[in-house]
Amino acid sequence: MGDKAHARAGAAGGVATPDRPSSVRNVVLVGHSGSGKTTLVEALALAAGALNRAGRVEDGATVSDYDETERRRHRSVQLSLVPVAWDGFKINLLDTPGYADFVGELRAGLRAADAALFVVSAAQEADAVAGAARAVWDECAAVGMPRAIVVTHLDTARMSFDEMVRICGEVLGGDDPDAVLPLYLPVHGAAGPDGHAPLTGLAGLLTQRIVDHSSGERRETPPPADDRAGLREARNRLIEGVIAQSEDETLMDRYLGGAEIDVATLVDGLERAVARGTFHPVLTAAPAPDGARTGVGTTELLDLITGGFPAPPERPLPGVVPLRGAPRPALTCDPRGPLLAEVVKTSSDPYVGRVSLVRVFSGTLRPDDTVHVLGHGLTDPRHTARPLHEAEVRVGALSSPFGGQQRPVTAGVAGDLVCVAKLGGAETGDTLSGTDLPLLMDPWTAPDPLLPLAVEAHGKADEDRLSQGLARLVTEDPTLRLEQNQDTRQVVLWCLGEAHQDVALDRLRSHYGVRVDAVPHRVALRETFATPVTGRGRHVKQSGGHGQFAICEIDVEPLPPGSGVEFVDRVVGGAVPRQFVASVEKGVRAQAARGVASGHPLVDVRVTLRDGKSHSVDSSDAAFQTAGALALREAASATRVRLLEPVAEIRVLVPDDYVGPVMSDLSGRRGRVIGTEQSGPGHTLVRAEVPELEIERYAVDLRSLSHGAGRFDRAYARHEPMPQQLAERVRDEREGRPIGV
């Protein structure tokens, strides 16, 4: 890494289809929002010859501004793939959004990749780096992803490179800060009027050479005599860190004994430690200045990717389950093996239609093949999209994306990423396998969306397209959940945050031509009786011919929570004919479903029919249904009706530093903290019960409170009586339907 020739860039856009998995590198760029991931992708593409010197692909667009939503927002909101060629390798660069609302895109990128470049900005505040970076780092660690760290924005830094290395070691290194050490040190030029010194080169600690870009071209020179002592100290620490992670236990003895460890041995040990995920080298990079081909650090990063990151065969395949009792196959990353691939992203192209980004794990995917498509689906009754599905689908044309273009490819070999147009009904997360050996891959975990967005069609024309548009939207994005709430009669789109909501509405309008209005989300409240009470329902009408006659008398008593509505028949002597008892019950239950005081369903009561009157001619099923409803309403007017609100059990996982503020915030939301426990190094799990009215925006508020480092999940616990003052306000504002009610 650093001792090779550097005239290895391909022609612009010319990335050949690899013929073997070992010539592929799948690298995902991750990091907090604003860290410079997309700029770094473009700098690497420029250095590799995939872009011209103006940073443009052939149609004039950059690799990152072809999506209309991203152009408007000046922010990455989706996973994007940029393939480049370097030194005989195909490198699939996967750019992920840094904003927490799009963590689903991050997890899709982690599924598709074999290693990660973790990008942090020196222009950010230290607290922001620590909070946001730690959350993303934990995502990578959860899947065992090998990582290198890239420091950006050193030209306008709030913190020096040394400070950034120290923070990364403390925050990301876990129990071993020496697992995070620089591989190169930055070289700065003279400071400008603003006090910032431009980044002009790098000092290689292993090669002991200076890579100088001050002239606009990349040149290697020996280090100045004044700098050699500082470089030697940093080099010794790096060597000790690499040797500590080496599988060769004799290296440390040799090093401590004064033996000189050759560079080739150190590079080999470094590559092994990076691939195992036990060592994380730190580099820095900057875009190329105007007119230059390579930016500072881009060549070194490309060398690290091809020489230090694992090839697809070196990474374990996700678990698979064979169908219909077939034996479990022994799969490897072999182009000649059984087909095993996965849709890691689904998007819509205005000209091509649905496009599936597919990672091939085993076998070879070719155009015109017939493949078995199988999706897990969702068994949660709250979800109204993505059911379990299975089909055999013919594969259409394969392509490789670059900016807004789709360039044809002949095949997708094991380890590679390709795009497939119009792959039947395949959805994100679906498994593709051979028709002779259908397989189902273990799914990656999608975050549970916890921020509700209630929507209504904007106009009559939108009503006809709303259901289809929403269904297609959640097919593309598994972090959206569509709910048809039967209690509140609302269509609710559950999202990960406010930015996620905005992008979802934007795509509904721009991709599917559906305009919707966001309306206040209502929580499913309930009613119950506070004390036992009686009621009498009298429905008597004479209007010529057959009239209507039904009288019933009921007793209503409250029951324990969760009892629902019970109906008991205690009529004696035939006061209410047997055929009309069920009619009374039907009327009572219908009225209970509509509510008796504030329009919310009545629960947890026992209704006893004890007496009544009928008429031999004028009594009917409809009359007794009406009488039953009237009796329940009269009973409600004679007692206090309690309003019940849903209570959620939530579990909040935060770094230890934020436990106090989180618990204080929960108390202010009428919450009850029921326990805390340690959950891994430096993290605490807080368990609490909180009314759902108080946590509708908790997904947003917790992110702000914990600097992006906290997350939570929730589950319905029960309904509990609402405080009287709040219940009265709900009743007073019933007609206005206030937010949250």
XYZ file of C-alpha atoms in Angstrom:
741
model
C 0.000 0.000 0.000
C 2.015 2.870 -1.251
C 4.936 0.969 -2.828
C 3.134 0.159 -6.093
C 3.001 2.009 -9.400
C 0.118 4.424 -9.741
C -0.692 4.580 -13.463
C -3.583 2.199 -13.079
C -6.730 4.186 -13.716
C -9.108 3.001 -16.419
C -10.788 4.991 -19.123
C -13.691 7.115 -18.000
C -16.616 4.893 -17.203
C -14.853 1.768 -18.487
C -15.423 -0.914 -15.843
C -15.196 -4.427 -17.260
C -17.365 -7.250 -15.972
C -15.179 -9.245 -13.552
C -14.619 -12.907 -14.347
C -13.822 -14.042 -10.811
C -14.849 -12.983 -7.301
C -11.279 -12.287 -6.180
C -11.113 -9.316 -8.565
C -14.095 -7.598 -6.910
C -14.097 -5.284 -3.906
C -17.412 -4.152 -2.413
C -16.891 -1.120 -0.193
C -19.562 0.901 1.584
C -18.880 4.483 2.647
C -20.512 5.265 5.977
C -20.427 8.181 8.370
C -22.415 11.024 9.847
C -24.290 13.515 7.688
C -21.998 16.145 6.195
C -18.832 14.098 6.630
C -18.085 14.205 2.886
C -18.873 10.658 1.749
C -20.330 11.615 -1.633
C -17.485 14.040 -2.330
C -15.023 11.279 -1.476
C -16.784 8.851 -3.839
C -16.433 11.386 -6.646
C -12.764 11.968 -5.768
C -12.082 8.216 -5.914
C -13.985 7.922 -9.195
C -11.925 10.791 -10.630
C -8.648 9.216 -9.497
C -9.702 5.884 -11.017
C -10.543 7.524 -14.349
C -14.296 6.982 -14.148
C -14.884 10.760 -14.243
C -13.310 13.393 -16.449
C -11.247 16.186 -14.954
C -14.326 18.325 -14.453
C -15.780 15.610 -12.244
C -18.480 14.734 -14.770
C -19.665 11.546 -16.397
C -20.361 11.490 -20.115
C -23.867 13.003 -19.920
C -22.645 15.985 -17.896
C -23.988 14.930 -14.477
C -21.906 14.036 -11.456
C -22.233 10.608 -9.884
C -24.327 12.051 -7.085
C -26.673 14.695 -8.473
C -28.778 12.666 -10.871
C -31.581 12.010 -8.366
C -34.104 14.852 -8.302
C -34.907 14.418 -4.595
C -31.242 14.573 -3.621
C -30.586 17.608 -5.825
C -33.393 19.529 -4.151
C -32.323 18.603 -0.649
C -28.544 18.809 -1.157
C -28.304 15.584 0.835
C -27.980 11.887 0.080
C -31.212 10.096 0.905
C -30.647 6.710 -0.732
C -28.017 4.055 -1.308
C -26.146 4.589 -4.573
C -23.584 2.445 -6.401
C -20.543 3.792 -8.258
C -18.335 1.082 -9.838
C -14.730 1.974 -10.746
C -11.718 0.055 -12.065
C -8.352 0.119 -10.309
C -5.253 -2.015 -10.805
C -7.227 -4.840 -12.435
C -9.961 -4.812 -9.791
C -13.581 -3.750 -10.004
C -14.430 -1.649 -6.956
C -18.112 -1.201 -6.166
C -18.340 1.986 -4.103
C -21.621 2.133 -2.165
C -22.480 5.629 -0.947
C -24.926 5.700 1.975
C -26.896 8.573 3.524
C -25.441 9.841 6.773
C -28.674 11.148 8.252
C -30.189 8.868 10.886
C -33.587 8.849 9.146
C -32.107 6.704 6.383
C -30.446 4.006 8.473
C -32.349 1.450 6.387
C -30.251 2.490 3.368
C -27.140 2.130 5.542
C -28.074 -1.427 6.525
C -28.757 -2.328 2.904
C -25.277 -1.033 2.036
C -23.716 -3.066 4.838
C -25.470 -6.170 3.502
C -24.106 -5.581 0.006
C -20.524 -4.742 1.034
C -17.535 -6.642 2.382
C -15.729 -3.698 4.011
C -16.400 -0.097 4.990
C -14.708 3.261 4.717
C -15.807 5.121 7.825
C -15.762 8.836 6.991
C -15.491 11.477 9.729
C -15.177 15.228 9.277
C -12.623 17.321 11.135
C -14.892 20.333 10.561
C -17.552 18.965 12.938
C -17.823 19.650 16.644
C -16.266 16.936 18.802
C -19.587 16.072 20.474
C -21.304 15.690 17.119
C -18.558 13.399 15.848
C -18.655 11.313 19.003
C -22.443 10.923 19.059
C -23.292 10.436 15.388
C -20.160 8.468 14.550
C -20.632 6.049 17.420
C -24.152 5.134 16.256
C -22.946 4.362 12.724
C -19.859 2.557 14.030
C -22.090 0.313 16.127
C -24.106 -0.541 13.009
C -20.900 -1.695 11.307
C -19.698 -3.604 14.356
C -23.033 -5.429 14.662
C -22.428 -7.154 11.309
C -18.665 -7.647 11.796
C -17.716 -5.260 8.994
C -13.975 -4.563 8.474
C -13.391 -0.803 8.606
C -10.823 1.848 7.791
C -11.311 5.463 8.902
C -11.001 8.435 6.549
C -10.694 11.959 7.988
C -12.012 14.691 5.680
C -12.167 18.508 5.694
C -8.739 19.016 7.223
C -8.444 22.213 5.151
C -11.237 23.811 7.218
C -10.818 21.771 10.366
C -12.083 22.621 13.816
C -9.852 19.820 15.080
C -6.391 18.685 14.026
C -5.697 15.284 12.558
C -4.094 14.188 15.837
C -7.217 15.219 17.755
C -9.403 13.313 15.312
C -7.284 10.174 15.711
C -7.498 10.499 19.488
C -11.298 10.929 19.440
C -11.735 8.020 17.027
C -9.537 5.848 19.227
C -11.512 6.727 22.355
C -14.991 6.601 20.827
C -14.571 3.862 18.238
C -11.665 1.806 19.485
C -13.607 0.268 22.359
C -11.347 -1.417 24.887
C -8.282 -1.005 22.646
C -7.641 2.558 21.391
C -4.468 1.259 19.708
C -6.695 -0.611 17.266
C -7.264 2.813 15.643
C -3.981 4.265 14.368
C -2.932 6.411 11.383
C -1.392 4.780 8.327
C -0.445 8.169 6.840
C 0.042 11.585 8.409
C -1.172 14.744 6.674
C 1.264 17.297 5.272
C 0.031 20.900 5.208
C 1.164 23.918 3.240
C 1.394 27.500 4.443
C -1.678 28.869 6.222
C -3.881 31.268 4.285
C -5.490 34.524 5.475
C -8.277 32.559 7.138
C -5.761 30.644 9.225
C -6.428 27.294 7.540
C -3.512 25.448 6.001
C -4.211 23.493 2.784
C -3.591 19.756 2.716
C -0.725 19.235 0.255
C 0.374 15.650 0.828
C 0.793 12.626 3.037
C 3.631 11.035 4.957
C 3.552 7.245 4.668
C 4.473 5.658 7.981
C 5.250 2.221 6.577
C 6.967 3.371 3.381
C 8.657 6.370 5.058
C 7.969 8.435 1.939
C 6.240 11.781 1.415
C 3.490 11.853 -1.208
C 3.457 15.483 -2.371
C 0.568 17.100 -4.303
C 1.625 20.737 -3.922
C 2.526 21.037 -7.625
C -0.819 19.627 -8.781
C 0.739 16.269 -9.610
C 1.471 13.341 -7.349
C 5.194 12.996 -6.482
C 6.990 10.812 -3.936
C 9.966 12.215 -2.039
C 11.959 11.274 1.072
C 10.886 13.070 4.275
C 12.746 16.221 5.350
C 15.361 15.624 8.004
C 13.448 17.785 10.529
C 10.373 15.553 10.296
C 12.034 12.166 10.576
C 11.995 11.953 14.374
C 8.238 12.608 14.575
C 7.552 10.168 11.763
C 9.693 7.525 13.446
C 7.695 7.806 16.688
C 4.345 7.500 14.872
C 5.730 4.656 12.760
C 6.863 2.704 15.817
C 3.401 2.994 17.392
C 1.780 1.802 14.159
C 4.171 -1.152 13.923
C 3.424 -2.128 17.516
C -0.316 -1.900 16.835
C -0.057 -4.043 13.700
C 2.144 -6.629 15.404
C -0.250 -6.797 18.378
C -3.032 -7.802 15.950
C -0.826 -10.155 13.941
C -1.426 -13.898 13.849
C 2.361 -14.408 13.988
C 3.197 -14.429 17.701
C 6.956 -14.349 17.023
C 6.830 -10.898 15.444
C 6.517 -9.070 18.765
C 9.482 -10.957 20.204
C 11.551 -10.105 17.142
C 10.510 -6.464 17.280
C 11.207 -6.103 21.002
C 14.542 -7.786 20.407
C 15.545 -5.002 18.035
C 15.026 -6.864 14.752
C 13.936 -4.794 11.755
C 10.570 -5.983 10.452
C 10.465 -5.590 6.677
C 7.686 -3.548 5.088
C 6.228 -6.512 3.180
C 5.673 -8.423 6.423
C 4.081 -5.372 8.058
C 1.795 -4.765 5.082
C 0.749 -8.417 5.100
C -0.013 -8.241 8.841
C -1.912 -4.987 8.373
C -4.046 -6.450 5.586
C -4.920 -9.494 7.683
C -5.815 -7.402 10.735
C -8.018 -5.078 8.659
C -9.778 -8.013 6.990
C -10.454 -9.601 10.392
C -11.898 -6.339 11.682
C -9.458 -6.094 14.593
C -7.480 -3.096 13.330
C -8.776 0.129 11.778
C -6.181 2.249 9.954
C -6.785 5.994 9.742
C -6.161 7.921 6.536
C -7.090 11.339 5.228
C -8.263 12.471 1.825
C -9.169 15.643 -0.043
C -10.678 16.230 -3.501
C -8.341 16.998 -6.381
C -7.742 20.715 -7.049
C -8.971 22.156 -10.343
C -7.228 20.536 -13.299
C -5.642 17.714 -11.277
C -6.505 14.035 -11.663
C -5.857 12.793 -8.135
C -6.687 14.318 -4.805
C -4.614 13.896 -1.668
C -5.039 10.372 -0.322
C -7.257 9.019 -3.123
C -4.565 6.771 -4.611
C -3.665 5.488 -1.155
C -7.327 4.734 -0.416
C -7.749 2.821 -3.675
C -4.604 0.846 -2.847
C -5.952 0.061 0.617
C -9.260 -1.105 -0.861
C -7.651 -3.458 -3.378
C -4.815 -4.657 -1.137
C -6.125 -4.389 2.404
C -9.852 -5.057 2.214
C -11.238 -8.588 1.925
C -12.441 -10.041 -1.368
C -15.962 -11.529 -1.418
C -14.707 -15.138 -0.975
C -13.046 -14.096 2.300
C -16.328 -13.069 3.898
C -18.917 -15.543 5.222
C -22.152 -15.831 3.263
C -25.467 -14.990 4.977
C -27.356 -17.972 6.324
C -29.796 -19.722 4.007
C -32.742 -22.049 4.461
C -33.611 -24.544 1.682
C -37.289 -24.961 0.891
C -39.565 -27.960 1.067
C -37.230 -30.187 3.031
C -34.270 -30.023 0.634
C -30.836 -30.573 2.204
C -28.901 -27.457 3.142
C -26.320 -26.783 0.402
C -22.672 -25.999 1.156
C -22.473 -22.625 -0.548
C -19.333 -20.613 -1.264
C -18.635 -17.502 -3.299
C -18.144 -19.551 -6.469
C -19.420 -18.428 -9.901
C -19.989 -22.100 -10.793
C -22.022 -22.858 -7.673
C -25.801 -22.704 -7.125
C -27.329 -19.279 -7.639
C -27.837 -17.250 -4.469
C -28.480 -13.517 -4.741
C -30.433 -10.842 -2.923
C -32.225 -7.636 -3.837
C -30.563 -5.017 -1.620
C -32.378 -2.000 -3.063
C -35.420 -1.301 -5.223
C -35.872 1.972 -7.057
C -37.968 3.438 -9.851
C -36.525 4.742 -13.107
C -38.778 7.068 -15.136
C -37.849 5.274 -18.368
C -37.053 1.691 -17.324
C -39.504 1.247 -14.449
C -38.584 -0.742 -11.357
C -34.848 -1.428 -11.019
C -33.443 -3.950 -8.524
C -29.886 -3.656 -7.208
C -28.766 -7.261 -6.655
C -25.784 -8.650 -4.750
C -24.761 -12.043 -6.102
C -23.360 -14.239 -3.325
C -22.997 -17.537 -5.217
C -23.347 -18.672 -8.815
C -23.742 -16.401 -11.824
C -26.763 -14.312 -12.777
C -27.335 -13.980 -16.533
C -29.927 -12.274 -18.722
C -32.858 -14.475 -19.760
C -32.292 -16.874 -16.829
C -35.393 -17.974 -14.929
C -34.887 -17.516 -11.195
C -36.887 -18.319 -8.095
C -37.882 -15.160 -6.178
C -38.848 -15.542 -2.540
C -39.606 -12.841 0.011
C -40.055 -13.183 3.755
C -43.086 -10.947 3.910
C -44.399 -9.603 7.185
C -46.533 -11.368 9.737
C -47.091 -8.312 11.940
C -50.822 -7.473 11.638
C -50.013 -3.755 11.732
C -48.393 -4.052 8.307
C -50.615 -3.942 5.254
C -47.896 -4.410 2.622
C -45.137 -6.867 1.676
C -46.840 -10.216 2.344
C -44.939 -13.481 1.933
C -44.509 -14.005 -1.794
C -42.925 -16.536 -4.137
C -42.624 -16.684 -7.933
C -40.454 -17.773 -10.834
C -39.293 -14.782 -12.842
C -37.336 -14.336 -16.051
C -34.279 -12.107 -15.657
C -34.176 -9.165 -18.037
C -31.224 -7.035 -19.015
C -28.373 -6.589 -16.540
C -26.606 -3.270 -16.122
C -24.139 -1.386 -13.992
C -25.178 2.082 -12.762
C -23.099 5.222 -13.001
C -24.817 8.466 -12.155
C -28.064 8.547 -14.101
C -26.823 5.995 -16.624
C -27.289 2.228 -16.786
C -24.465 0.520 -18.693
C -25.154 -3.025 -19.980
C -23.212 -5.947 -18.517
C -23.139 -9.558 -19.666
C -23.384 -11.304 -16.302
C -23.241 -10.871 -12.558
C -20.680 -13.254 -11.057
C -20.506 -14.305 -7.428
C -19.348 -11.366 -5.336
C -20.476 -8.669 -7.767
C -23.328 -6.140 -7.753
C -25.590 -5.637 -10.781
C -28.876 -3.949 -11.582
C -31.820 -5.886 -12.990
C -34.719 -4.102 -14.673
C -38.319 -5.291 -14.270
C -37.530 -8.281 -12.069
C -41.168 -9.280 -11.711
C -42.555 -8.419 -8.302
C -39.194 -8.700 -6.534
C -38.868 -6.419 -3.515
C -36.026 -5.219 -1.329
C -34.741 -8.138 0.742
C -35.994 -10.876 -1.615
C -33.836 -13.916 -2.319
C -33.030 -14.980 -5.887
C -32.026 -18.611 -6.415
C -32.149 -21.353 -9.010
C -35.489 -22.945 -9.841
C -33.961 -26.358 -9.146
C -32.794 -25.346 -5.651
C -35.047 -22.636 -4.132
C -33.400 -20.919 -1.171
C -34.327 -18.264 1.380
C -31.624 -16.060 2.901
C -31.708 -14.898 6.497
C -32.993 -11.304 6.370
C -31.062 -8.323 7.605
C -32.741 -6.380 10.379
C -34.664 -3.324 9.246
C -35.248 -0.625 11.888
C -38.801 -0.311 13.118
C -40.330 2.995 11.965
C -41.723 4.795 15.002
C -42.825 8.219 13.746
C -46.428 8.249 12.438
C -47.620 10.259 9.453
C -51.368 10.228 8.764
C -52.204 11.013 5.144
C -55.285 11.699 3.043
C -55.659 12.019 -0.711
C -55.425 15.660 -1.794
C -58.205 15.368 -4.347
C -60.569 12.954 -6.024
C -58.047 12.040 -8.703
C -55.482 11.162 -6.036
C -57.865 8.809 -4.187
C -57.770 6.307 -7.039
C -53.955 6.202 -7.077
C -53.285 6.496 -3.341
C -53.355 2.808 -2.393
C -51.183 1.749 -5.318
C -48.700 4.565 -4.762
C -48.327 3.803 -1.053
C -47.926 0.081 -1.748
C -45.162 0.734 -4.268
C -43.496 3.157 -1.887
C -43.227 0.636 0.956
C -42.111 -2.054 -1.523
C -39.080 0.081 -2.352
C -38.327 1.076 1.227
C -38.664 -1.648 3.898
C -38.196 0.953 6.651
C -41.653 2.358 5.861
C -44.707 0.707 7.387
C -48.193 1.234 6.029
C -51.087 0.882 8.464
C -54.822 1.098 7.886
C -55.884 1.934 11.447
C -59.348 0.474 12.005
C -59.891 2.401 15.238
C -59.155 5.893 13.949
C -60.044 5.256 10.266
C -56.726 6.754 9.226
C -54.104 5.722 6.688
C -50.815 5.943 8.600
C -47.339 5.820 7.100
C -44.818 5.023 9.826
C -41.391 6.566 9.151
C -37.997 6.855 10.837
C -37.974 10.643 11.146
C -39.130 13.938 9.716
C -36.705 13.875 6.788
C -37.866 10.349 6.006
C -41.459 11.614 5.998
C -40.605 14.487 3.649
C -38.812 12.204 1.199
C -41.691 9.698 1.238
C -44.234 12.418 0.394
C -41.894 13.844 -2.228
C -41.550 10.464 -3.943
C -45.275 9.856 -3.837
C -45.761 13.081 -5.743
C -42.800 12.987 -8.143
C -42.560 9.224 -8.868
C -46.170 8.086 -8.670
C -48.148 11.266 -9.318
C -50.039 11.054 -6.017
C -50.621 14.203 -3.988
C -51.459 13.681 -0.337
C -52.118 15.923 2.641
C -50.583 15.229 6.023
C -53.247 15.357 8.725
C -52.983 15.161 12.533
C -52.374 11.603 13.666
C -54.919 10.298 16.156
C -54.175 7.828 18.926
C -56.714 5.080 19.533
C -58.380 6.118 22.816
C -61.054 4.111 24.663
C -63.940 4.776 27.036
C -65.190 2.890 30.070
C -67.690 3.382 32.898
C -66.427 4.574 36.266
C -69.315 3.103 38.358
C -72.203 0.662 37.968
C -75.320 2.235 36.472
C -78.674 1.355 34.918
C -80.160 2.471 31.632
C -83.479 2.278 29.847
C -83.911 2.348 26.108
C -87.374 3.192 24.758
C -87.956 3.195 21.024
C -91.683 3.693 20.303
C -92.996 5.221 17.058
C -96.431 5.153 15.447
C -96.647 6.454 11.914
C -99.504 4.534 10.355
C -99.316 0.869 9.483
C -96.651 -1.061 11.342
C -94.984 1.058 14.003
C -91.809 0.461 16.000
C -91.929 -0.695 19.594
C -89.047 -1.849 21.779
C -88.164 -1.180 25.399
C -85.211 -2.675 27.258
C -83.634 -2.087 30.633
C -79.951 -2.824 31.276
C -77.412 -2.787 34.066
C -73.836 -1.725 33.205
C -70.857 -2.366 35.452
C -67.139 -1.774 34.875
C -64.786 -4.734 34.426
C -60.995 -5.150 34.822
C -58.781 -3.796 32.016
C -58.672 -6.005 28.936
C -62.122 -7.518 29.463
C -63.733 -5.962 26.395
C -67.546 -5.842 26.294
C -69.552 -8.656 27.888
C -73.281 -9.125 27.319
C -75.441 -11.114 29.722
C -79.104 -12.087 29.289
C -81.048 -12.061 32.583
C -84.547 -11.566 31.205
C -87.272 -13.700 32.797
C -90.863 -14.278 31.839
C -90.379 -13.437 28.173
C -90.431 -9.670 28.694
C -88.063 -9.515 25.738
C -88.833 -12.334 23.294
C -85.936 -14.712 22.734
C -85.539 -13.751 19.090
C -84.912 -10.100 20.068
C -82.296 -10.663 22.811
C -79.599 -10.942 20.143
C -80.963 -7.733 18.594
C -80.453 -5.876 21.874
C -76.912 -7.234 22.092
C -76.194 -6.171 18.535
C -77.410 -2.643 19.248
C -75.393 -2.438 22.476
C -72.200 -3.608 20.788
C -72.678 -1.258 17.830
C -73.127 1.687 20.181
C -70.109 0.578 22.246
C -67.972 0.537 19.082
C -69.102 4.119 18.295
C -68.535 5.314 21.839
C -70.899 6.974 24.315
C -69.174 10.195 25.340
C -66.252 11.303 23.172
C -66.573 9.102 20.114
C -64.079 6.410 21.175
C -64.933 2.712 21.583
C -66.379 1.619 24.937
C -64.514 -1.275 26.596
C -64.221 -3.185 29.851
C -67.933 -3.245 30.803
C -70.537 -5.906 31.412
C -74.010 -5.120 30.035
C -76.836 -7.137 31.561
C -80.260 -7.177 29.930
C -82.712 -7.596 32.814
C -86.152 -6.464 31.566
C -88.079 -4.981 28.689
C -91.325 -4.796 26.783
C -92.397 -5.809 23.312
C -95.414 -5.554 20.984
C -96.797 -8.487 19.079
C -96.977 -6.485 15.820
C -94.655 -3.457 16.067
C -91.573 -5.048 17.665
C -88.746 -5.910 15.300
C -85.043 -6.647 15.108
C -84.277 -3.055 14.106
C -86.406 -1.622 16.899
C -84.639 -3.626 19.611
C -81.222 -2.764 18.151
C -82.129 0.897 18.470
C -83.472 0.388 22.011
C -80.260 -1.362 23.077
C -78.170 1.541 21.780
C -80.419 4.082 23.493
C -80.198 2.201 26.805
C -76.407 2.261 26.709
C -76.354 5.990 25.920
C -78.782 6.731 28.786
C -76.620 4.711 31.185
C -73.574 6.714 30.099
C -75.352 10.009 30.809
C -75.976 8.886 34.399
C -72.372 8.158 35.352
C -68.833 9.379 34.752
C -67.273 7.935 31.614
C -63.538 7.537 31.895
C -61.297 8.123 28.900
C -58.556 5.505 28.500
C -55.286 6.169 26.690
C -52.854 3.548 25.347
C -49.643 3.081 27.281
C -46.501 1.786 25.573
C -43.616 -0.082 27.102
C -40.472 1.422 25.635
C -36.833 0.397 25.832
C -34.301 3.172 25.262
C -30.682 2.273 24.538
C -28.317 5.213 25.030
C -24.659 5.811 25.873
C -24.113 6.137 29.599
C -23.530 9.893 29.256
C -27.176 10.452 28.292
C -28.957 8.273 30.848
C -29.772 11.162 33.188
C -31.266 13.455 30.523
C -33.247 10.563 29.033
C -34.790 9.566 32.372
C -35.634 13.194 33.174
C -37.253 13.592 29.760
C -39.333 10.442 30.212
C -40.595 11.685 33.564
C -41.713 14.903 31.890
C -43.762 12.784 29.467
C -45.797 11.227 32.310
C -43.601 8.160 32.028
C -42.699 5.630 34.711
C -39.149 4.312 34.610
C -39.319 0.663 35.605
C -35.648 -0.255 35.416
C -32.197 0.249 33.932
C -29.489 -2.224 33.027
C -26.105 -2.253 31.351
C -26.206 -3.287 27.707
C -22.701 -3.666 26.415
C -19.697 -1.395 27.015
C -20.710 2.189 27.690
C -24.440 1.721 27.017
C -27.482 1.581 29.287
C -30.935 0.211 28.540
C -33.728 2.238 30.154
C -37.143 0.543 30.394
C -40.207 2.684 30.970
C -43.963 2.872 30.461
C -45.160 6.039 28.757
C -48.556 7.129 27.377
C -48.513 6.933 23.591
C -49.826 10.490 23.359
C -46.512 11.639 24.841
C -44.144 9.735 22.535
C -45.518 10.354 19.070
C -42.427 12.448 18.235
C -40.045 10.599 20.497
C -38.077 9.265 17.514
C -37.129 12.862 16.703
C -36.742 14.096 20.269
C -34.509 11.223 21.401
C -32.196 11.780 18.455
C -31.802 15.421 19.451
C -31.397 14.584 23.133
C -28.660 11.989 22.555
C -26.884 13.624 19.585
C -28.060 10.790 17.362
C -26.600 8.042 19.545
C -29.834 6.768 21.183
C -32.460 4.428 19.825
C -35.618 2.879 21.210
C -38.358 0.387 20.535
C -41.921 0.303 21.753
C -44.719 -2.176 22.316
C -48.327 -1.719 23.347
C -48.819 -2.489 27.038
C -52.436 -1.597 27.918
C -54.969 1.203 28.146
C -55.073 3.260 31.340
C -57.359 6.073 32.577
C -56.294 9.453 31.292
C -55.836 12.301 33.800
C -59.163 14.073 34.249
C -57.914 17.481 33.094
C -56.524 16.034 29.870
C -59.640 13.925 29.307
C -61.867 16.994 29.625
C -59.779 18.838 27.077
C -60.096 15.914 24.679
C -63.872 15.942 25.029
C -64.058 19.718 24.587
C -62.000 19.569 21.421
C -63.597 16.447 20.013
C -65.074 18.133 16.998
C -61.798 19.840 16.138
C -59.815 16.583 16.266
C -56.666 18.000 17.899
C -53.237 16.617 17.151
C -52.669 13.304 18.895
C -56.324 12.596 19.631
